[in-house]
mmCIF file of C-alpha atoms and ligand atoms in Angstrom:
data_model
loop_
_atom_site.group_PDB
_atom_site.id
_atom_site.type_symbol
_atom_site.label_atom_id
_atom_site.label_comp_id
_atom_site.label_asym_id
_atom_site.label_seq_id
_atom_site.Cartn_x
_atom_site.Cartn_y
_atom_site.Cartn_z
ATOM 1 C CA UNK A 1 252.376 25.470 -162.462
ATOM 2 C CA UNK A 2 249.319 23.319 -162.999
ATOM 3 C CA UNK A 3 247.668 23.424 -166.432
ATOM 4 C CA UNK A 4 246.177 19.986 -166.424
ATOM 5 C CA UNK A 5 242.905 20.141 -164.523
ATOM 6 C CA UNK A 6 239.623 19.912 -166.447
ATOM 7 C CA UNK A 7 239.413 22.130 -169.580
ATOM 8 C CA UNK A 8 238.491 25.626 -168.332
ATOM 9 C CA UNK A 9 235.298 27.144 -169.749
ATOM 10 C CA UNK A 10 235.936 30.678 -170.958
ATOM 11 C CA UNK A 11 233.530 33.131 -172.606
ATOM 12 C CA UNK A 12 235.155 35.963 -174.551
ATOM 13 C CA UNK A 13 232.966 38.948 -175.450
ATOM 14 C CA UNK A 14 234.743 41.301 -177.835
ATOM 15 C CA UNK A 15 235.986 42.461 -181.192
ATOM 16 C CA UNK A 16 237.077 40.619 -184.324
ATOM 17 C CA UNK A 17 239.054 42.410 -187.018
ATOM 18 C CA UNK A 18 241.437 42.001 -189.872
ATOM 19 C CA UNK A 19 244.855 43.564 -189.250
ATOM 20 C CA UNK A 20 246.610 45.257 -192.169
ATOM 21 C CA UNK A 21 250.223 45.599 -191.131
ATOM 22 C CA UNK A 22 252.516 48.057 -192.936
ATOM 23 C CA UNK A 23 256.196 47.398 -192.317
ATOM 24 C CA UNK A 24 258.021 50.734 -192.583
ATOM 25 C CA UNK A 25 261.572 51.799 -191.749
ATOM 26 C CA UNK A 26 260.287 54.382 -189.285
ATOM 27 C CA UNK A 27 256.984 55.849 -188.176
ATOM 28 C CA UNK A 28 255.734 58.794 -190.235
ATOM 29 C CA UNK A 29 255.628 62.178 -188.505
ATOM 30 C CA UNK A 30 252.547 64.416 -188.987
ATOM 31 C CA UNK A 31 252.456 65.690 -192.600
ATOM 32 C CA UNK A 32 255.061 63.152 -193.668
ATOM 33 C CA UNK A 33 254.799 60.277 -196.151
ATOM 34 C CA UNK A 34 256.849 57.149 -195.676
ATOM 35 C CA UNK A 35 257.034 54.093 -197.928
ATOM 36 C CA UNK A 36 256.097 50.657 -196.621
ATOM 37 C CA UNK A 37 258.303 47.729 -197.542
ATOM 38 C CA UNK A 38 255.218 45.501 -197.645
ATOM 39 C CA UNK A 39 251.659 45.079 -196.403
ATOM 40 C CA UNK A 40 250.563 41.950 -194.629
ATOM 41 C CA UNK A 41 247.139 40.782 -193.566
ATOM 42 C CA UNK A 42 246.431 38.915 -190.350
ATOM 43 C CA UNK A 43 243.447 37.942 -188.258
ATOM 44 C CA UNK A 44 243.184 40.224 -185.224
ATOM 45 C CA UNK A 45 240.929 42.208 -182.943
ATOM 46 C CA UNK A 46 241.525 42.090 -179.213
ATOM 47 C CA UNK A 47 238.524 39.849 -178.529
ATOM 48 C CA UNK A 48 239.327 37.333 -181.262
ATOM 49 C CA UNK A 49 242.981 37.307 -180.212
ATOM 50 C CA UNK A 50 241.970 36.371 -176.678
ATOM 51 C CA UNK A 51 239.521 33.747 -177.921
ATOM 52 C CA UNK A 52 242.263 32.132 -180.027
ATOM 53 C CA UNK A 53 244.893 32.651 -177.308
ATOM 54 C CA UNK A 54 242.874 30.829 -174.639
ATOM 55 C CA UNK A 55 241.684 28.107 -177.046
ATOM 56 C CA UNK A 56 245.273 27.349 -178.107
ATOM 57 C CA UNK A 57 246.187 27.038 -174.426
ATOM 58 C CA UNK A 58 243.566 24.326 -173.992
ATOM 59 C CA UNK A 59 240.417 26.187 -172.858
ATOM 60 C CA UNK A 60 236.935 25.476 -174.134
ATOM 61 C CA UNK A 61 236.069 28.890 -175.561
ATOM 62 C CA UNK A 62 232.796 30.517 -176.633
ATOM 63 C CA UNK A 63 233.141 33.818 -178.451
ATOM 64 C CA UNK A 64 230.492 36.548 -178.625
ATOM 65 C CA UNK A 65 231.291 39.029 -181.371
ATOM 66 C CA UNK A 66 229.987 40.752 -184.476
ATOM 67 C CA UNK A 67 231.391 40.727 -188.026
ATOM 68 C CA UNK A 68 230.201 42.257 -191.285
ATOM 69 C CA UNK A 69 228.276 40.413 -194.011
ATOM 70 C CA UNK A 70 231.371 40.512 -196.195
ATOM 71 C CA UNK A 71 234.256 38.299 -197.322
ATOM 72 C CA UNK A 72 236.389 39.421 -194.377
ATOM 73 C CA UNK A 73 233.612 38.436 -191.953
ATOM 74 C CA UNK A 74 233.313 35.001 -193.557
ATOM 75 C CA UNK A 75 237.092 34.531 -193.353
ATOM 76 C CA UNK A 76 237.149 35.574 -189.700
ATOM 77 C CA UNK A 77 234.291 33.187 -188.942
ATOM 78 C CA UNK A 78 235.984 30.227 -190.681
ATOM 79 C CA UNK A 79 239.266 30.966 -188.934
ATOM 80 C CA UNK A 80 237.688 31.066 -185.465
ATOM 81 C CA UNK A 81 235.887 27.807 -186.179
ATOM 82 C CA UNK A 82 239.113 26.192 -187.347
ATOM 83 C CA UNK A 83 240.679 27.217 -184.009
ATOM 84 C CA UNK A 84 238.051 25.079 -182.261
ATOM 85 C CA UNK A 85 236.098 28.030 -180.833
ATOM 86 C CA UNK A 86 232.327 27.924 -180.323
ATOM 87 C CA UNK A 87 231.171 30.504 -182.907
ATOM 88 C CA UNK A 88 227.398 30.113 -182.390
ATOM 89 C CA UNK A 89 227.290 33.662 -181.004
ATOM 90 C CA UNK A 90 229.450 35.343 -183.627
ATOM 91 C CA UNK A 91 226.808 37.626 -185.146
ATOM 92 C CA UNK A 92 226.693 39.067 -188.655
ATOM 93 C CA UNK A 93 225.499 42.602 -189.355
ATOM 94 C CA UNK A 94 224.806 44.217 -192.694
ATOM 95 C CA UNK A 95 225.129 47.664 -191.069
ATOM 96 C CA UNK A 96 228.932 47.810 -191.343
ATOM 97 C CA UNK A 97 231.991 46.037 -192.678
ATOM 98 C CA UNK A 98 234.097 43.725 -190.554
ATOM 99 C CA UNK A 99 236.451 45.721 -188.326
ATOM 100 C CA UNK A 100 239.898 46.596 -189.649
ATOM 101 C CA UNK A 101 243.053 47.589 -187.781
ATOM 102 C CA UNK A 102 245.717 49.545 -189.695
ATOM 103 C CA UNK A 103 249.035 48.827 -188.064
ATOM 104 C CA UNK A 104 252.273 50.640 -188.822
ATOM 105 C CA UNK A 105 255.182 48.589 -187.643
ATOM 106 C CA UNK A 106 258.643 50.159 -187.437
ATOM 107 C CA UNK A 107 261.690 49.944 -185.173
ATOM 108 C CA UNK A 108 260.055 47.225 -183.085
ATOM 109 C CA UNK A 109 257.073 49.458 -182.231
ATOM 110 C CA UNK A 110 253.528 49.721 -183.596
ATOM 111 C CA UNK A 111 250.950 52.397 -184.024
ATOM 112 C CA UNK A 112 247.423 51.158 -184.613
ATOM 113 C CA UNK A 113 244.334 52.835 -186.031
ATOM 114 C CA UNK A 114 241.200 50.742 -185.625
ATOM 115 C CA UNK A 115 238.071 51.124 -187.734
ATOM 116 C CA UNK A 116 235.691 49.147 -185.509
ATOM 117 C CA UNK A 117 233.015 48.652 -188.195
ATOM 118 C CA UNK A 118 230.762 45.727 -187.241
ATOM 119 C CA UNK A 119 232.210 45.610 -183.715
ATOM 120 C CA UNK A 120 230.093 48.597 -182.699
ATOM 121 C CA UNK A 121 226.970 46.573 -183.581
ATOM 122 C CA UNK A 122 227.521 44.070 -180.792
ATOM 123 C CA UNK A 123 224.356 44.590 -178.758
ATOM 124 C CA UNK A 124 223.041 43.643 -175.336
ATOM 125 C CA UNK A 125 220.436 41.413 -177.048
ATOM 126 C CA UNK A 126 223.179 39.415 -178.723
ATOM 127 C CA UNK A 127 225.117 39.105 -175.466
ATOM 128 C CA UNK A 128 221.954 38.068 -173.621
ATOM 129 C CA UNK A 129 221.990 34.874 -175.723
ATOM 130 C CA UNK A 130 225.230 33.944 -173.963
ATOM 131 C CA UNK A 131 223.535 33.983 -170.545
ATOM 132 C CA UNK A 132 223.718 30.231 -169.917
ATOM 133 C CA UNK A 133 227.337 30.108 -171.172
ATOM 134 C CA UNK A 134 228.267 32.975 -168.868
ATOM 135 C CA UNK A 135 226.492 31.263 -165.977
ATOM 136 C CA UNK A 136 228.529 28.097 -166.553
ATOM 137 C CA UNK A 137 231.855 29.803 -167.339
ATOM 138 C CA UNK A 138 234.947 29.775 -165.146
ATOM 139 C CA UNK A 139 235.872 33.208 -166.467
ATOM 140 C CA UNK A 140 234.573 35.893 -168.828
ATOM 141 C CA UNK A 141 237.087 37.980 -170.800
ATOM 142 C CA UNK A 142 236.374 41.509 -171.989
ATOM 143 C CA UNK A 143 238.335 44.235 -173.774
ATOM 144 C CA UNK A 144 237.232 47.702 -174.929
ATOM 145 C CA UNK A 145 236.920 47.548 -178.733
ATOM 146 C CA UNK A 146 233.157 47.052 -178.413
ATOM 147 C CA UNK A 147 230.609 49.570 -177.087
ATOM 148 C CA UNK A 148 230.950 50.292 -173.368
ATOM 149 C CA UNK A 149 227.243 49.376 -172.959
ATOM 150 C CA UNK A 150 228.128 45.878 -174.213
ATOM 151 C CA UNK A 151 230.966 45.661 -171.693
ATOM 152 C CA UNK A 152 228.752 46.827 -168.840
ATOM 153 C CA UNK A 153 225.885 44.538 -169.854
ATOM 154 C CA UNK A 154 228.250 41.550 -169.872
ATOM 155 C CA UNK A 155 229.593 42.468 -166.431
ATOM 156 C CA UNK A 156 225.990 42.708 -165.172
ATOM 157 C CA UNK A 157 225.194 39.214 -166.513
ATOM 158 C CA UNK A 158 228.357 37.772 -164.988
ATOM 159 C CA UNK A 159 227.515 39.426 -161.684
ATOM 160 C CA UNK A 160 224.069 37.794 -161.718
ATOM 161 C CA UNK A 161 225.767 34.370 -161.678
ATOM 162 C CA UNK A 162 228.836 35.289 -159.671
ATOM 163 C CA UNK A 163 231.036 34.444 -162.664
ATOM 164 C CA UNK A 164 234.488 35.990 -162.539
ATOM 165 C CA UNK A 165 235.442 38.647 -165.079
ATOM 166 C CA UNK A 166 238.789 39.815 -166.442
ATOM 167 C CA UNK A 167 238.797 43.156 -168.273
ATOM 168 C CA UNK A 168 241.704 44.057 -170.546
ATOM 169 C CA UNK A 169 241.189 47.827 -170.522
ATOM 170 C CA UNK A 170 242.414 48.540 -174.060
ATOM 171 C CA UNK A 171 242.028 50.684 -176.022
ATOM 172 C CA UNK A 172 241.863 52.938 -172.984
ATOM 173 C CA UNK A 173 238.459 54.211 -171.856
ATOM 174 C CA UNK A 174 237.048 55.190 -168.474
ATOM 175 C CA UNK A 175 235.739 52.143 -166.593
ATOM 176 C CA UNK A 176 232.523 52.638 -164.668
ATOM 177 C CA UNK A 177 232.473 52.031 -160.924
ATOM 178 C CA UNK A 178 230.402 48.868 -161.559
ATOM 179 C CA UNK A 179 233.036 47.421 -163.886
ATOM 180 C CA UNK A 180 235.950 48.442 -161.648
ATOM 181 C CA UNK A 181 234.295 46.991 -158.554
ATOM 182 C CA UNK A 182 233.002 43.751 -160.007
ATOM 183 C CA UNK A 183 235.918 42.745 -162.249
ATOM 184 C CA UNK A 184 238.162 40.252 -160.487
ATOM 185 C CA UNK A 185 241.055 41.289 -162.694
ATOM 186 C CA UNK A 186 241.891 44.371 -164.749
ATOM 187 C CA UNK A 187 244.869 44.437 -167.111
ATOM 188 C CA UNK A 188 245.966 47.904 -168.238
ATOM 189 C CA UNK A 189 248.832 49.633 -170.005
ATOM 190 C CA UNK A 190 250.896 51.933 -167.781
ATOM 191 C CA UNK A 191 250.329 54.846 -170.159
ATOM 192 C CA UNK A 192 246.517 54.453 -169.983
ATOM 193 C CA UNK A 193 245.884 54.715 -166.240
ATOM 194 C CA UNK A 194 244.712 58.330 -166.176
ATOM 195 C CA UNK A 195 242.044 57.600 -168.787
ATOM 196 C CA UNK A 196 240.882 54.333 -167.250
ATOM 197 C CA UNK A 197 240.821 55.382 -163.589
ATOM 198 C CA UNK A 198 240.985 59.184 -163.753
ATOM 199 C CA UNK A 199 244.174 58.931 -161.681
ATOM 200 C CA UNK A 200 247.756 58.248 -162.720
ATOM 201 C CA UNK A 201 249.369 57.642 -159.359
ATOM 202 C CA UNK A 202 250.474 54.101 -160.166
ATOM 203 C CA UNK A 203 251.359 53.135 -156.630
ATOM 204 C CA UNK A 204 248.081 54.432 -155.248
ATOM 205 C CA UNK A 205 245.943 52.689 -157.836
ATOM 206 C CA UNK A 206 247.838 49.436 -157.414
ATOM 207 C CA UNK A 207 247.552 49.502 -153.622
ATOM 208 C CA UNK A 208 243.801 50.028 -153.928
ATOM 209 C CA UNK A 209 243.548 46.997 -156.203
ATOM 210 C CA UNK A 210 245.744 44.281 -154.701
ATOM 211 C CA UNK A 211 245.946 41.124 -156.834
ATOM 212 C CA UNK A 212 243.390 42.705 -159.168
ATOM 213 C CA UNK A 213 245.124 45.306 -161.293
ATOM 214 C CA UNK A 214 248.012 44.261 -163.539
ATOM 215 C CA UNK A 215 249.858 47.102 -165.227
ATOM 216 C CA UNK A 216 251.947 46.322 -168.279
ATOM 217 C CA UNK A 217 254.576 48.463 -169.931
ATOM 218 C CA UNK A 218 256.346 48.397 -173.281
ATOM 219 C CA UNK A 219 259.219 46.283 -172.047
ATOM 220 C CA UNK A 220 256.950 43.385 -171.086
ATOM 221 C CA UNK A 221 257.117 44.148 -167.362
ATOM 222 C CA UNK A 222 253.939 43.513 -165.388
ATOM 223 C CA UNK A 223 253.515 45.310 -162.074
ATOM 224 C CA UNK A 224 250.926 44.464 -159.433
ATOM 225 C CA UNK A 225 250.457 44.704 -155.696
ATOM 226 C CA UNK A 226 250.191 41.674 -153.469
ATOM 227 C CA UNK A 227 250.308 41.296 -149.696
ATOM 228 C CA UNK A 228 252.218 44.411 -148.684
ATOM 229 C CA UNK A 229 254.526 44.439 -151.675
ATOM 230 C CA UNK A 230 254.772 45.725 -155.210
ATOM 231 C CA UNK A 231 255.689 42.874 -157.541
ATOM 232 C CA UNK A 232 257.366 43.209 -160.918
ATOM 233 C CA UNK A 233 257.632 40.498 -163.476
ATOM 234 C CA UNK A 234 259.476 40.604 -166.780
ATOM 235 C CA UNK A 235 260.208 38.242 -169.638
ATOM 236 C CA UNK A 236 262.253 40.092 -172.226
ATOM 237 C CA UNK A 237 264.162 38.857 -175.262
ATOM 238 C CA UNK A 238 266.348 40.559 -177.832
ATOM 239 C CA UNK A 239 264.276 39.136 -180.718
ATOM 240 C CA UNK A 240 260.990 40.584 -179.429
ATOM 241 C CA UNK A 241 260.154 42.283 -182.715
ATOM 242 C CA UNK A 242 256.411 41.691 -183.246
ATOM 243 C CA UNK A 243 255.013 43.544 -180.264
ATOM 244 C CA UNK A 244 251.434 43.698 -181.471
ATOM 245 C CA UNK A 245 248.963 41.703 -179.399
ATOM 246 C CA UNK A 246 251.191 41.198 -176.358
ATOM 247 C CA UNK A 247 248.465 42.419 -173.986
ATOM 248 C CA UNK A 248 245.960 39.985 -175.478
ATOM 249 C CA UNK A 249 248.487 37.176 -175.192
ATOM 250 C CA UNK A 250 249.251 38.073 -171.558
ATOM 251 C CA UNK A 251 245.542 38.106 -170.765
ATOM 252 C CA UNK A 252 245.030 34.715 -172.440
ATOM 253 C CA UNK A 253 247.866 33.088 -170.521
ATOM 254 C CA UNK A 254 246.850 34.679 -167.221
ATOM 255 C CA UNK A 255 243.224 33.597 -167.735
ATOM 256 C CA UNK A 256 244.004 29.971 -168.518
ATOM 257 C CA UNK A 257 246.501 29.660 -165.658
ATOM 258 C CA UNK A 258 243.960 31.221 -163.265
ATOM 259 C CA UNK A 259 241.187 28.850 -164.345
ATOM 260 C CA UNK A 260 243.488 25.917 -163.552
ATOM 261 C CA UNK A 261 243.751 27.195 -159.966
ATOM 262 C CA UNK A 262 247.296 28.591 -160.043
ATOM 263 C CA UNK A 263 248.541 31.350 -157.746
ATOM 264 C CA UNK A 264 248.391 34.946 -158.986
ATOM 265 C CA UNK A 265 252.192 34.995 -159.225
ATOM 266 C CA UNK A 266 252.148 31.928 -161.479
ATOM 267 C CA UNK A 267 249.326 33.398 -163.586
ATOM 268 C CA UNK A 268 251.415 36.554 -164.146
ATOM 269 C CA UNK A 269 254.469 34.461 -165.002
ATOM 270 C CA UNK A 270 252.576 32.292 -167.477
ATOM 271 C CA UNK A 271 250.800 35.274 -169.056
ATOM 272 C CA UNK A 272 254.115 37.066 -169.460
ATOM 273 C CA UNK A 273 255.686 34.005 -171.067
ATOM 274 C CA UNK A 274 252.760 33.729 -173.502
ATOM 275 C CA UNK A 275 253.124 37.424 -174.368
ATOM 276 C CA UNK A 276 256.813 36.908 -175.123
ATOM 277 C CA UNK A 277 255.928 34.100 -177.537
ATOM 278 C CA UNK A 278 253.620 36.300 -179.587
ATOM 279 C CA UNK A 279 256.354 38.952 -179.803
ATOM 280 C CA UNK A 280 258.704 36.406 -181.353
ATOM 281 C CA UNK A 281 256.203 35.468 -184.057
ATOM 282 C CA UNK A 282 254.311 37.395 -186.680
ATOM 283 C CA UNK A 283 250.592 38.098 -186.337
ATOM 284 C CA UNK A 284 248.862 39.051 -183.106
ATOM 285 C CA UNK A 285 246.690 35.971 -183.510
ATOM 286 C CA UNK A 286 248.682 33.711 -185.830
ATOM 287 C CA UNK A 287 251.720 34.140 -183.578
ATOM 288 C CA UNK A 288 249.985 32.939 -180.405
ATOM 289 C CA UNK A 289 251.491 29.804 -178.879
ATOM 290 C CA UNK A 290 249.838 26.447 -178.255
ATOM 291 C CA UNK A 291 250.060 24.819 -174.834
ATOM 292 C CA UNK A 292 252.759 22.428 -176.048
ATOM 293 C CA UNK A 293 254.961 25.376 -177.151
ATOM 294 C CA UNK A 294 255.123 26.746 -173.633
ATOM 295 C CA UNK A 295 257.995 26.298 -171.249
ATOM 296 C CA UNK A 296 258.763 28.856 -168.584
ATOM 297 C CA UNK A 297 262.552 28.707 -168.622
ATOM 298 C CA UNK A 298 263.171 32.155 -170.191
ATOM 299 C CA UNK A 299 261.531 34.008 -167.297
ATOM 300 C CA UNK A 300 263.263 36.542 -165.130
ATOM 301 C CA UNK A 301 262.102 38.099 -161.885
ATOM 302 C CA UNK A 302 263.356 41.645 -161.373
HETATM 303 O O1 RIB B 1 245.783 43.993 -179.359
HETATM 304 C C1 RIB B 1 246.151 43.837 -180.690
HETATM 305 C C2 RIB B 1 244.990 44.055 -181.579
HETATM 306 O O2 RIB B 1 244.577 45.381 -181.454
HETATM 307 C C3 RIB B 1 244.040 45.856 -182.651
HETATM 308 O O3 RIB B 1 242.703 45.937 -182.484
HETATM 309 C C4 RIB B 1 244.420 44.856 -183.725
HETATM 310 O O4 RIB B 1 243.283 44.271 -184.290
HETATM 311 C C5 RIB B 1 245.297 43.846 -183.037
HETATM 312 O O5 RIB B 1 245.077 42.535 -183.459
#
């Protein structure tokens, strides 16, 4: 695994939020009230998580996002800056508060309700200002907590300059033919395929997207199709208790490994190892590893 070529240039276009995490003994059923042991507050949002994830792994990262003109927005901004991310294109809107994710965490599983707030005010005009960064980037990262028009506009800009794009298709939404065709890589949850592609025949979808579509399940197994084979890769651990943000962490690791010229197999392995690290630590962003924390010895091929 090579991670030592020139610093990769990555542009992340996506959401920033604050995560309010409620630790409960079990998940409430409809019409039920459960008590939380505590509430904790973390920086989050799929876009910001990927910006921090790739920056901590040594990439030079520019982030295009939108926060509210509130204390939370100022905190998010300061945090991203402290992570060494280029925040020139983190916009501020007075139309809505900074996004918030309400996370219930019980029995090693999470349910998440996102109030996107300012994230829905990320516009094509704001993204247009990233044109020269996108032109020069090794890779553009996208997720789906911003308007689909923003996602499609970014893909169009990347296409203009032949810049590669990775889409983490979460939360699930239908991807247009343009996005599906142009994206070099799509990461998706196994339970979301019908929504994203309008088809849930895993084998079929994978075979149509060799070395492009990476399907992740709850047990940290990534499945993809390469050559004439289905490949499965897992890195599990009994202490994997903070499962929030594992997809963002996978995407960050995959992206950085890819930009350093590694094989797809090695990118999957590194991404999986990064996703394990975040599941061992608290906070989908705070728990992300730095390059020096990474070693690949816990990996298992199944
Ligand atoms: O992918 C994890 C993220 O999704 C939700 O949007 C939360 O903000 C959390 O940080």
